[in-house]
Short mmCIF file of C-alpha atoms and ligand atoms in Angstrom, two decimals:
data_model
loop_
_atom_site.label_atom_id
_atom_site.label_comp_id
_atom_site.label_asym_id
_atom_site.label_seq_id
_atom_site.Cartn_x
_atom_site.Cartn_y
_atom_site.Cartn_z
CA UNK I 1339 0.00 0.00 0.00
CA UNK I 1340 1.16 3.88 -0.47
CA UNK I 1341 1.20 5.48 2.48
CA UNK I 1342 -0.29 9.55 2.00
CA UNK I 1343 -0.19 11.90 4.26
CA UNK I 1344 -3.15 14.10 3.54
CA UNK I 1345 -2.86 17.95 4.54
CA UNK I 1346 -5.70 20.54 5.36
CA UNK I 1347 -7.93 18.08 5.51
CA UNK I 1348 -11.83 18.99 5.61
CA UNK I 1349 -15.27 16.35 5.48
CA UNK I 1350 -16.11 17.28 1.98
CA UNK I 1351 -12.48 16.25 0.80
CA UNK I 1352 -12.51 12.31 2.75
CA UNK I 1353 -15.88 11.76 0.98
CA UNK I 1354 -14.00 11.10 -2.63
CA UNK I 1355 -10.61 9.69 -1.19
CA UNK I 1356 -12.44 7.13 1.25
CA UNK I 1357 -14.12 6.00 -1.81
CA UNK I 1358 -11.39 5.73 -4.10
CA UNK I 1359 -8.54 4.70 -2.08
CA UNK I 1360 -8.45 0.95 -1.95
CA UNK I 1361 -9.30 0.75 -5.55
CA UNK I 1362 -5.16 2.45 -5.80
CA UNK I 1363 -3.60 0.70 -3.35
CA UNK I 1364 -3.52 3.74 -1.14
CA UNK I 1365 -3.22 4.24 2.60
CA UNK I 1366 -4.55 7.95 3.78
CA UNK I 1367 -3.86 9.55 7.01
CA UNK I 1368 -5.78 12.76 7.12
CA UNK I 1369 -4.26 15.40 9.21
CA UNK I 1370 -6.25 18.93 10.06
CA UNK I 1371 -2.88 20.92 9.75
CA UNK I 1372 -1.93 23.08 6.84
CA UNK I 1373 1.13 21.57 5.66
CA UNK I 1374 4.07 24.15 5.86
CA UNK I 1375 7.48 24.60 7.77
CA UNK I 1376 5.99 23.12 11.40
CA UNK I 1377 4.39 20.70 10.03
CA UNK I 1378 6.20 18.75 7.43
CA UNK I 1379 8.02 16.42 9.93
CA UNK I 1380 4.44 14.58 10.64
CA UNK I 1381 4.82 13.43 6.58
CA UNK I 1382 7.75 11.24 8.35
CA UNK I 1383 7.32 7.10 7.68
CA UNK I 1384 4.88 8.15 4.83
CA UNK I 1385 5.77 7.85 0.90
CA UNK I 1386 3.67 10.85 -0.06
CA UNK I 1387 1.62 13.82 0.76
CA UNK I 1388 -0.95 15.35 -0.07
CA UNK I 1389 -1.64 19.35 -0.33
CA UNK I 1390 -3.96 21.43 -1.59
CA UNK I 1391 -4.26 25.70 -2.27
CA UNK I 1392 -3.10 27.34 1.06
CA UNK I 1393 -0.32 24.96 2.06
CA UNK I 1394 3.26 25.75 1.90
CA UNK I 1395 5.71 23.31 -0.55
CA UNK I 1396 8.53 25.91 0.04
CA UNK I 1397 11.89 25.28 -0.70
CA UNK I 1398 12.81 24.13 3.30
CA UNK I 1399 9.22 22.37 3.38
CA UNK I 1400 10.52 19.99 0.03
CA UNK I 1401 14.08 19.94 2.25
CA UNK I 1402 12.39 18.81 5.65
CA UNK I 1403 10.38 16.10 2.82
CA UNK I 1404 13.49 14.67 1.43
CA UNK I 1405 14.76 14.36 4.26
CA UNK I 1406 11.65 12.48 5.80
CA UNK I 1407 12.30 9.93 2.60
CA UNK I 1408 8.85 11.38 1.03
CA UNK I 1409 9.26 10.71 -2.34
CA UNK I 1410 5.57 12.68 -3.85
CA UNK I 1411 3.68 15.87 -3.34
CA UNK I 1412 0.35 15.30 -5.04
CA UNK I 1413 -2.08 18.69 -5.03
CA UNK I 1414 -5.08 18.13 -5.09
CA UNK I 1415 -6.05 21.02 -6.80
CA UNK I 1416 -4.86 22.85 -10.51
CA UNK I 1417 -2.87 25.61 -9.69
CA UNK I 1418 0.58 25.26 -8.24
CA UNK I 1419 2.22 28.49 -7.32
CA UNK I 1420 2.64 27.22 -3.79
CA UNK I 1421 5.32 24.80 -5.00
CA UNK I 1422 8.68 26.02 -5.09
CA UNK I 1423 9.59 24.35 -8.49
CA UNK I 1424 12.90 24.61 -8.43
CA UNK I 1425 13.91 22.87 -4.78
CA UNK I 1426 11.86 20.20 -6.10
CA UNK I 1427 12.96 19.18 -9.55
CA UNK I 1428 14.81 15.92 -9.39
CA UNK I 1429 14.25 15.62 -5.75
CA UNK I 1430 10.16 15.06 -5.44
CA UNK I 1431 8.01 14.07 -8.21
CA UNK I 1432 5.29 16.54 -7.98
CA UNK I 1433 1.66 16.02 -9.66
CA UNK I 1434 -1.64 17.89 -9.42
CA UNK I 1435 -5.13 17.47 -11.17
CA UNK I 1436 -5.11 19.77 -14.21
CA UNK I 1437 -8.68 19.74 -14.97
CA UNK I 1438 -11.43 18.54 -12.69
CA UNK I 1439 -14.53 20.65 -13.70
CA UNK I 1440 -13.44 23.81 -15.58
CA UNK I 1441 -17.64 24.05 -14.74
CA UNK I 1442 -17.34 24.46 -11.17
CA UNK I 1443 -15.52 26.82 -11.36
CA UNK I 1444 -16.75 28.98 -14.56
CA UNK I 1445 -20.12 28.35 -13.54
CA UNK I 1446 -19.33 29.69 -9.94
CA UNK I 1447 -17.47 32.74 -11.42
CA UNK I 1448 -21.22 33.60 -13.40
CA UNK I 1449 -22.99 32.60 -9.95
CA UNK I 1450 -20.80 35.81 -8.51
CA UNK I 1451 -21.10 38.03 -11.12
CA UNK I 1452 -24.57 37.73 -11.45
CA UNK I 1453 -25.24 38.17 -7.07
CA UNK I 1454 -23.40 41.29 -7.78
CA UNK I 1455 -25.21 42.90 -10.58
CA UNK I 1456 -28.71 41.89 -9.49
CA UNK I 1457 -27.81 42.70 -5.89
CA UNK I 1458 -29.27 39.02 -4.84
CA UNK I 1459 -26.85 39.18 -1.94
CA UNK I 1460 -28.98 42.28 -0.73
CA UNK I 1461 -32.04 41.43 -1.21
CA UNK I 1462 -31.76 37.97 0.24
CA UNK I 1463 -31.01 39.44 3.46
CA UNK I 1464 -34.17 41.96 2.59
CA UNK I 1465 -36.47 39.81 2.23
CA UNK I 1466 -35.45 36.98 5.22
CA UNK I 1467 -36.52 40.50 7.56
CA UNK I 1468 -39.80 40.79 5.64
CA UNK I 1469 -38.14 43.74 3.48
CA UNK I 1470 -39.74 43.89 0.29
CA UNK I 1471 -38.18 47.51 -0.88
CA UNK I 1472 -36.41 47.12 -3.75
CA UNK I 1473 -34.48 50.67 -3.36
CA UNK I 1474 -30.65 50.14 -3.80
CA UNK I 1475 -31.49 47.05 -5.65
CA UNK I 1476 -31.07 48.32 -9.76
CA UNK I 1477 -28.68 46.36 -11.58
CA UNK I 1478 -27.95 46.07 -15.34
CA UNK I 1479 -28.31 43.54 -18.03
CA UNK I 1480 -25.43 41.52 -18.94
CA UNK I 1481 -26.76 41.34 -22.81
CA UNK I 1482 -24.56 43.33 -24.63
CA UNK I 1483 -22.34 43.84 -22.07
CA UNK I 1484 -18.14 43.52 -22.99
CA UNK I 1485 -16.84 40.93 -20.75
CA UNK I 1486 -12.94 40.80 -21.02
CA UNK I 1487 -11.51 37.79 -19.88
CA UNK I 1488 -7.91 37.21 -18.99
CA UNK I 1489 -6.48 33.62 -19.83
CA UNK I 1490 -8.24 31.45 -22.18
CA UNK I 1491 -7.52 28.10 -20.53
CA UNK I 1492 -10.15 25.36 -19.52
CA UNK I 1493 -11.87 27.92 -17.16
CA UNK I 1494 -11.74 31.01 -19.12
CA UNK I 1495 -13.22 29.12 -22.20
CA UNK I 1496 -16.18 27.37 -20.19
CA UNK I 1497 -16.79 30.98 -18.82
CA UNK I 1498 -16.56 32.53 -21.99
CA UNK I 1499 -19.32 30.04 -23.59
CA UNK I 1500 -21.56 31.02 -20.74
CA UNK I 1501 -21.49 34.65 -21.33
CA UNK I 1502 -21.90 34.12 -24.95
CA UNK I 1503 -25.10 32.12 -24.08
CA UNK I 1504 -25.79 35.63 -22.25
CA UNK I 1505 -25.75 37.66 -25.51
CA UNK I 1506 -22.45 39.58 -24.14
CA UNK I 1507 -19.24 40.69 -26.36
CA UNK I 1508 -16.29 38.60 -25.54
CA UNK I 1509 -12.91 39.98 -25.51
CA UNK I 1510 -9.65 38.41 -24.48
CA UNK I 1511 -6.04 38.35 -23.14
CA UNK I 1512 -3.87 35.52 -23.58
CA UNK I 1513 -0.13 35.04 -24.44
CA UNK I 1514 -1.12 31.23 -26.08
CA UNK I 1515 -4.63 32.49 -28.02
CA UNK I 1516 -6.57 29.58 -29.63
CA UNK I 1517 -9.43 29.66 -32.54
CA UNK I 1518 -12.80 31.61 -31.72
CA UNK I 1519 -12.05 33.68 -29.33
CA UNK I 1520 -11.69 37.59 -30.49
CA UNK I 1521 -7.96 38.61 -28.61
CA UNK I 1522 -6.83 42.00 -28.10
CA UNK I 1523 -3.73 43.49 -25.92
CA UNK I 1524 -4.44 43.90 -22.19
CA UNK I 1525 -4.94 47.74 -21.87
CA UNK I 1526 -7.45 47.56 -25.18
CA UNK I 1527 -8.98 44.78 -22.71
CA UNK I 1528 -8.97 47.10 -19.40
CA UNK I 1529 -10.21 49.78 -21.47
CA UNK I 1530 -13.07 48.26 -23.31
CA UNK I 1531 -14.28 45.78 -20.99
CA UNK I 1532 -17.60 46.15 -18.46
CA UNK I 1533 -16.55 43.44 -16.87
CA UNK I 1534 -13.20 41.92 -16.08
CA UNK I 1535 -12.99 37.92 -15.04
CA UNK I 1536 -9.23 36.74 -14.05
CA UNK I 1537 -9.08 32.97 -15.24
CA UNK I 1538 -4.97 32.80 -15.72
CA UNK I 1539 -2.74 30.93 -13.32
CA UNK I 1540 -0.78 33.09 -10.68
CA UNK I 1541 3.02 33.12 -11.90
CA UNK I 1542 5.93 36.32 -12.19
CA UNK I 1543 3.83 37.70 -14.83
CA UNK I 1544 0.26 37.76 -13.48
CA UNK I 1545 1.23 38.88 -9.98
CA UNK I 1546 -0.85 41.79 -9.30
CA UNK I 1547 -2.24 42.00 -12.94
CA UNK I 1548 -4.89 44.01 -11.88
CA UNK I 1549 -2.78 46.96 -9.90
CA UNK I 1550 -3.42 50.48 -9.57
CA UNK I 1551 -2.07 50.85 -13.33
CA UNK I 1552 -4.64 48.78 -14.30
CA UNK I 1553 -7.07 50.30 -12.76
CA UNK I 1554 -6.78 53.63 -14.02
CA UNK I 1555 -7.01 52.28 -17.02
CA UNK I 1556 -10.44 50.56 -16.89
CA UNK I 1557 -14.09 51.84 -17.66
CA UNK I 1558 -15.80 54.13 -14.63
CA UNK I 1559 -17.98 51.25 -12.91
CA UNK I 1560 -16.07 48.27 -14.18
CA UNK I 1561 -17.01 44.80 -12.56
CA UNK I 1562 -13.86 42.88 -11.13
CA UNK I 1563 -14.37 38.39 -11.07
CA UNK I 1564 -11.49 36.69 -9.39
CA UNK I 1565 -12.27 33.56 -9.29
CA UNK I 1566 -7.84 31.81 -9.95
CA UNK I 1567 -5.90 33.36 -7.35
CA UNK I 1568 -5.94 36.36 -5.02
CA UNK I 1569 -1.76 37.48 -5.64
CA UNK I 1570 -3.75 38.41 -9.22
CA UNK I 1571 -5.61 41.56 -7.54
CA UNK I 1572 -3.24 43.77 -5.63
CA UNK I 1573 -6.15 44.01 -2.77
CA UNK I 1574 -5.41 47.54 -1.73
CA UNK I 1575 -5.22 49.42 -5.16
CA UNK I 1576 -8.91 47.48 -5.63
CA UNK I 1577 -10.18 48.71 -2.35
CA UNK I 1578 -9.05 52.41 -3.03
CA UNK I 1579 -10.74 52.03 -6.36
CA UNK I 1580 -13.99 51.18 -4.75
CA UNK I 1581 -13.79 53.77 -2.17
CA UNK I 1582 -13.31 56.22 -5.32
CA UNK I 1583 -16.37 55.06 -7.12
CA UNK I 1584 -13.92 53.87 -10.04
CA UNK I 1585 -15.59 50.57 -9.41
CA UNK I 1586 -18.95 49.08 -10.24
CA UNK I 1587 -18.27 45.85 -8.04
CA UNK I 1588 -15.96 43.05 -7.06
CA UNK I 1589 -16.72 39.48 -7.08
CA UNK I 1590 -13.84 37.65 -5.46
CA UNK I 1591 -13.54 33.82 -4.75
CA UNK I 1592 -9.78 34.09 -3.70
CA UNK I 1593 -8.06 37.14 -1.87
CA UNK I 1594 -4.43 37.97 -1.66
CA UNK I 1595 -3.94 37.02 1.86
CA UNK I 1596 -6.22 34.32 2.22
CA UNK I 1597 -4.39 31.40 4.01
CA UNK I 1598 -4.78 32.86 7.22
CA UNK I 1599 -8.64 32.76 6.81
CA UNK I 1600 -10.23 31.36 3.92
CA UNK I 1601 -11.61 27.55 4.74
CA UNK I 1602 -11.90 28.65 8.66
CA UNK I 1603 -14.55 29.58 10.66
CA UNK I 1604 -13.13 33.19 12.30
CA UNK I 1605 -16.71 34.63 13.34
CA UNK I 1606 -15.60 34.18 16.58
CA UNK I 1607 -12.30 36.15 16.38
CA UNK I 1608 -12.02 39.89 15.33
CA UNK I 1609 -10.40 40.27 11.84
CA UNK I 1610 -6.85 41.48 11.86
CA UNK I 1611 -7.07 41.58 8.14
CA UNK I 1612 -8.27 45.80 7.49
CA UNK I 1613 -8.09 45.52 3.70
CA UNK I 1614 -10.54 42.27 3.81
CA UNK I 1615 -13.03 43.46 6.88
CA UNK I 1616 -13.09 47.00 4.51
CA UNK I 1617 -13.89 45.09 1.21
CA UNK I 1618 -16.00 42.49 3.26
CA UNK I 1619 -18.07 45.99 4.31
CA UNK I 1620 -18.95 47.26 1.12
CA UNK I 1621 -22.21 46.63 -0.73
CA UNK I 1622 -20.78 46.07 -4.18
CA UNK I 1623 -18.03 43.34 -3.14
CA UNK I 1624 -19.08 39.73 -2.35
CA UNK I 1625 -16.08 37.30 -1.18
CA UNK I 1626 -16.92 33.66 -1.47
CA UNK I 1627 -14.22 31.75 0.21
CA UNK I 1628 -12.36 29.97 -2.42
CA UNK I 1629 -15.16 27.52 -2.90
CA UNK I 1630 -15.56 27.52 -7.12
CA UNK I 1631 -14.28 24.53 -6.92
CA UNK I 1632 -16.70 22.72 -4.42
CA UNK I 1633 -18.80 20.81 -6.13
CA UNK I 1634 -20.11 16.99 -6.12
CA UNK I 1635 -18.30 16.14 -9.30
CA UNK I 1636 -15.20 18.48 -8.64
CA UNK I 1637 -14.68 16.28 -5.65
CA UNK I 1638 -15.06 13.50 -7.00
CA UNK I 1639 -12.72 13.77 -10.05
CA UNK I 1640 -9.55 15.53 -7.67
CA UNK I 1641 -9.98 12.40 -5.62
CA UNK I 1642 -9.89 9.65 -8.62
CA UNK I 1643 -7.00 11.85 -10.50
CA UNK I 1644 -4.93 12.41 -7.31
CA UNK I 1645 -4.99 8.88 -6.48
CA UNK I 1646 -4.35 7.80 -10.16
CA UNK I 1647 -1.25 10.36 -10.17
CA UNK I 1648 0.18 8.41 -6.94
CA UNK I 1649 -0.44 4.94 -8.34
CA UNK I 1650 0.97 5.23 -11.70
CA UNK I 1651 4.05 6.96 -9.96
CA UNK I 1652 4.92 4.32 -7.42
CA UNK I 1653 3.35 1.28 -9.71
CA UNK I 1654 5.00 2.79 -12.81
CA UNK I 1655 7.30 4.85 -11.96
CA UNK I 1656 5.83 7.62 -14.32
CA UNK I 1657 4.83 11.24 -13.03
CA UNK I 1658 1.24 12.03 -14.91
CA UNK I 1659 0.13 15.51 -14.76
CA UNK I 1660 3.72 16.70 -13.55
CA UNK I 1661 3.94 20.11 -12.24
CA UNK I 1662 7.70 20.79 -11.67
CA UNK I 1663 9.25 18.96 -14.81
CA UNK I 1664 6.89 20.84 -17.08
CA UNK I 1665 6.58 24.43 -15.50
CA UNK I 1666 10.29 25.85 -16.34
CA UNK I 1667 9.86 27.48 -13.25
CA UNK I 1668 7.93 29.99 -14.86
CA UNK I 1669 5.44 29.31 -11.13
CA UNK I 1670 5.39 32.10 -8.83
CA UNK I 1671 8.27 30.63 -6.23
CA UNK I 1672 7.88 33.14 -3.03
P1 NAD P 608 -5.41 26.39 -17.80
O1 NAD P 608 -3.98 26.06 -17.62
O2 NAD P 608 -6.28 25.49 -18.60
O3 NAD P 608 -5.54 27.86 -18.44
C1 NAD P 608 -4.78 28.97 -18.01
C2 NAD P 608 -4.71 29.92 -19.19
O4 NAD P 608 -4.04 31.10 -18.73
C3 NAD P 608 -3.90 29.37 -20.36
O5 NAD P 608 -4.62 29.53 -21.57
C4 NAD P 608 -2.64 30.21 -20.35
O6 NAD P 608 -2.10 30.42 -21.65
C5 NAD P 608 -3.18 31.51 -19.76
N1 NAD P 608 -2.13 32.39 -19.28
C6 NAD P 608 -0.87 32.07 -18.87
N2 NAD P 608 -0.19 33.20 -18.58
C7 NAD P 608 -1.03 34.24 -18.83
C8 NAD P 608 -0.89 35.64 -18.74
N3 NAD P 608 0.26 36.21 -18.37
N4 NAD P 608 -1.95 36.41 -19.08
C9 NAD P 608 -3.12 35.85 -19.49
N5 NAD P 608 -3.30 34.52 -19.60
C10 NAD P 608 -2.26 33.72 -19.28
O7 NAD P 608 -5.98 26.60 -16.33
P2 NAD P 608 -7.50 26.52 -15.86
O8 NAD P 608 -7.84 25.12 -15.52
O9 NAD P 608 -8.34 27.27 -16.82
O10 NAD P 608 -7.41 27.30 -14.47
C11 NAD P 608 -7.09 28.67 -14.42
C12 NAD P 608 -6.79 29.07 -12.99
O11 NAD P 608 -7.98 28.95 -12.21
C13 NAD P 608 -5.79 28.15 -12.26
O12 NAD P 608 -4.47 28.51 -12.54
C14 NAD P 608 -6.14 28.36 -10.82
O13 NAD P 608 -5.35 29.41 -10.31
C15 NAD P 608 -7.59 28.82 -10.86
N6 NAD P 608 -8.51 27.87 -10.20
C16 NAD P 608 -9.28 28.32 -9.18
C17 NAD P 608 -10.16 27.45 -8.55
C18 NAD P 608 -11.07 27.91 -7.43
O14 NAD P 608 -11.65 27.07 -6.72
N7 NAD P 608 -11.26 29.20 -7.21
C19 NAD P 608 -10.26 26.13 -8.98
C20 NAD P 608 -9.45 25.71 -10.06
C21 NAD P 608 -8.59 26.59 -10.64
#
């Protein structure tokens, strides 16, 4: 049997693996704890872990792994900027699950953007406290709206079939373009665009893609989706924006400094964070908390294609869906 050690560890993510696991030859010992720094030696007498968004591969988390003879890190998600690339080449095989419902999380990106425009986020409250004004409550159509959307991947294409289906002008940004899809430079995207949706990975060149640059560049009353990573928005420039009136609304799954929070319950604690408790405040920002990706099948497919990436590795000796021999560093390594 392989032996994972499973990090960050929640209910919904043991559903999939409990199922699945036998059927790979897999052992799983879930552990609550982030993995990062003080917690890598509990990987020790295992063969591999498993992490997800918010832990920490770092360059002296893949030292303290080698050292504990691990010999995988298998994400469990797509993205893979919290893997430092280069302290793991040749030392860990690394894997993660490219595509597991570009839906999920295109789908949750219109769920957002929608909320936002038709104020559903308002009015639910409303109308739960027998309020049946509908003052405050105006939004817009999306038909004919320009929706620019940044990285035409698995996501970004799903997303941008949806807001076709919505009668809306496409535009897009991507350094790789593909057939269909109407491409133009980024600041003819900032500049034309109602709405912005961020469906790119989070490496040296997207860091902060939307700054205060960007910004300035972009249509009074523009509507911001981040639904890939939070490093993409520089928080603060957004939150000055909106406190300007530059911006129509925010729709954010992921936020800049979200490991400390995101996937925890903190209502009991007071929020240290002043650029999220100011952005959670306003009435044109919703934050979901990086949960695009949550759904039935989602699950379900990270927990076959993990397990699949662990078995072919130690069965076969081949690394499927390989993150560090593919990525020529060109990840985000902080
Ligand atoms: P993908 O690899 O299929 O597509 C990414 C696209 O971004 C590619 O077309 C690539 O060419 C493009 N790209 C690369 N650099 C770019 C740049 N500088 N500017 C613009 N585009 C650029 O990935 P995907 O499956 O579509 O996922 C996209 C991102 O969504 C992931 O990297 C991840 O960060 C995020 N994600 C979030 C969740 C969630 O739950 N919120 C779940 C899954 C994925």
């Amino acid at each position: 049997m392989i032996k994972l050690a499973m990090f960050d560890t929640k209910p919904y993510d043991k559903k999939g693996f409990d199922k699945y696991a036998a059927d790979y030859g897999v052992e799983i010992k879930y552990f609550e704890a982030k993995l990062g720094e003080d917690t890598a030696d509990l990987a020790a007498g295992f063969d591999a872990v498993c992490a997800f968004v918010n832990d920490s591969v770092s360059a002296t988390v893949v030292d303290k792994l080698v050292a504990a003879d691990v010999k995988m890190v298998a994400m469990r998600c797509a993205g893979f900027n919290n893997v430092d690339c280069r302290a793991a080449h040749g030392r860990l095989a690394v894997s993660r699950v490219p595509a597991y419902s570009p839906y999920a999380v295109a789908e949750h990106a219109m769920a957002l953007l929608l909320t936002l425009v038709r104020r559903t986020h308002k009015s639910y409250i409303r109308t739960r406290d027998y309020n049946f004004s509908l003052s405050g409550l105006t939004g817009f159509d999306l038909h004919g709206k320009t929706v620019g959307v940044v990285g035409t991947g698995r996501i970004g294409r799903v997303f941008i079939d949806i807001c076709r289906g919505f009668g809306m002008r496409v535009i897009a940004f991507d350094p790789y373009p593909v057939e269909g899809i109407d491409y133009v430079d980024k600041d003819t995207l900032f500049a034309e665009s109602d709405i912005i949706s961020l469906h790119c990975p989070l490496t040296t060149d997207t860091y902060h893609v939307v700054d205060g640059d960007a910004l300035s560049k972009m249509k009074e009353g523009v509507v911001i989706v981040n639904t890939s990573r939070g490093e993409l928005v520089y928080a603060e420039a957004l939150l000055a924006a909106i406190k300007a009136g530059k911006i129509g609304g925010a729709a954010l799954d992921v936020y800049e400094e979200e490991a400390e929070f995101f996937f925890e319950d903190n209502s009991d604690h007071v929020m240290p964070d002043d650029v999220l408790a100011r952005l959670l405040s306003m009435p044109n920002v919703i934050i979901s908390s990086h949960q695009a990706f949550l759904t039935e099948e989602a699950l379900d497919n990270i927990a076959q294609t993990t397990l699949q990436n662990l078995s072919t590795f130690f069965c076969e000796n081949v690394v499927v869906n390989d993150v560090c021999g593919g990525c020529n560093g060109a990840c985000k390594n902080k």
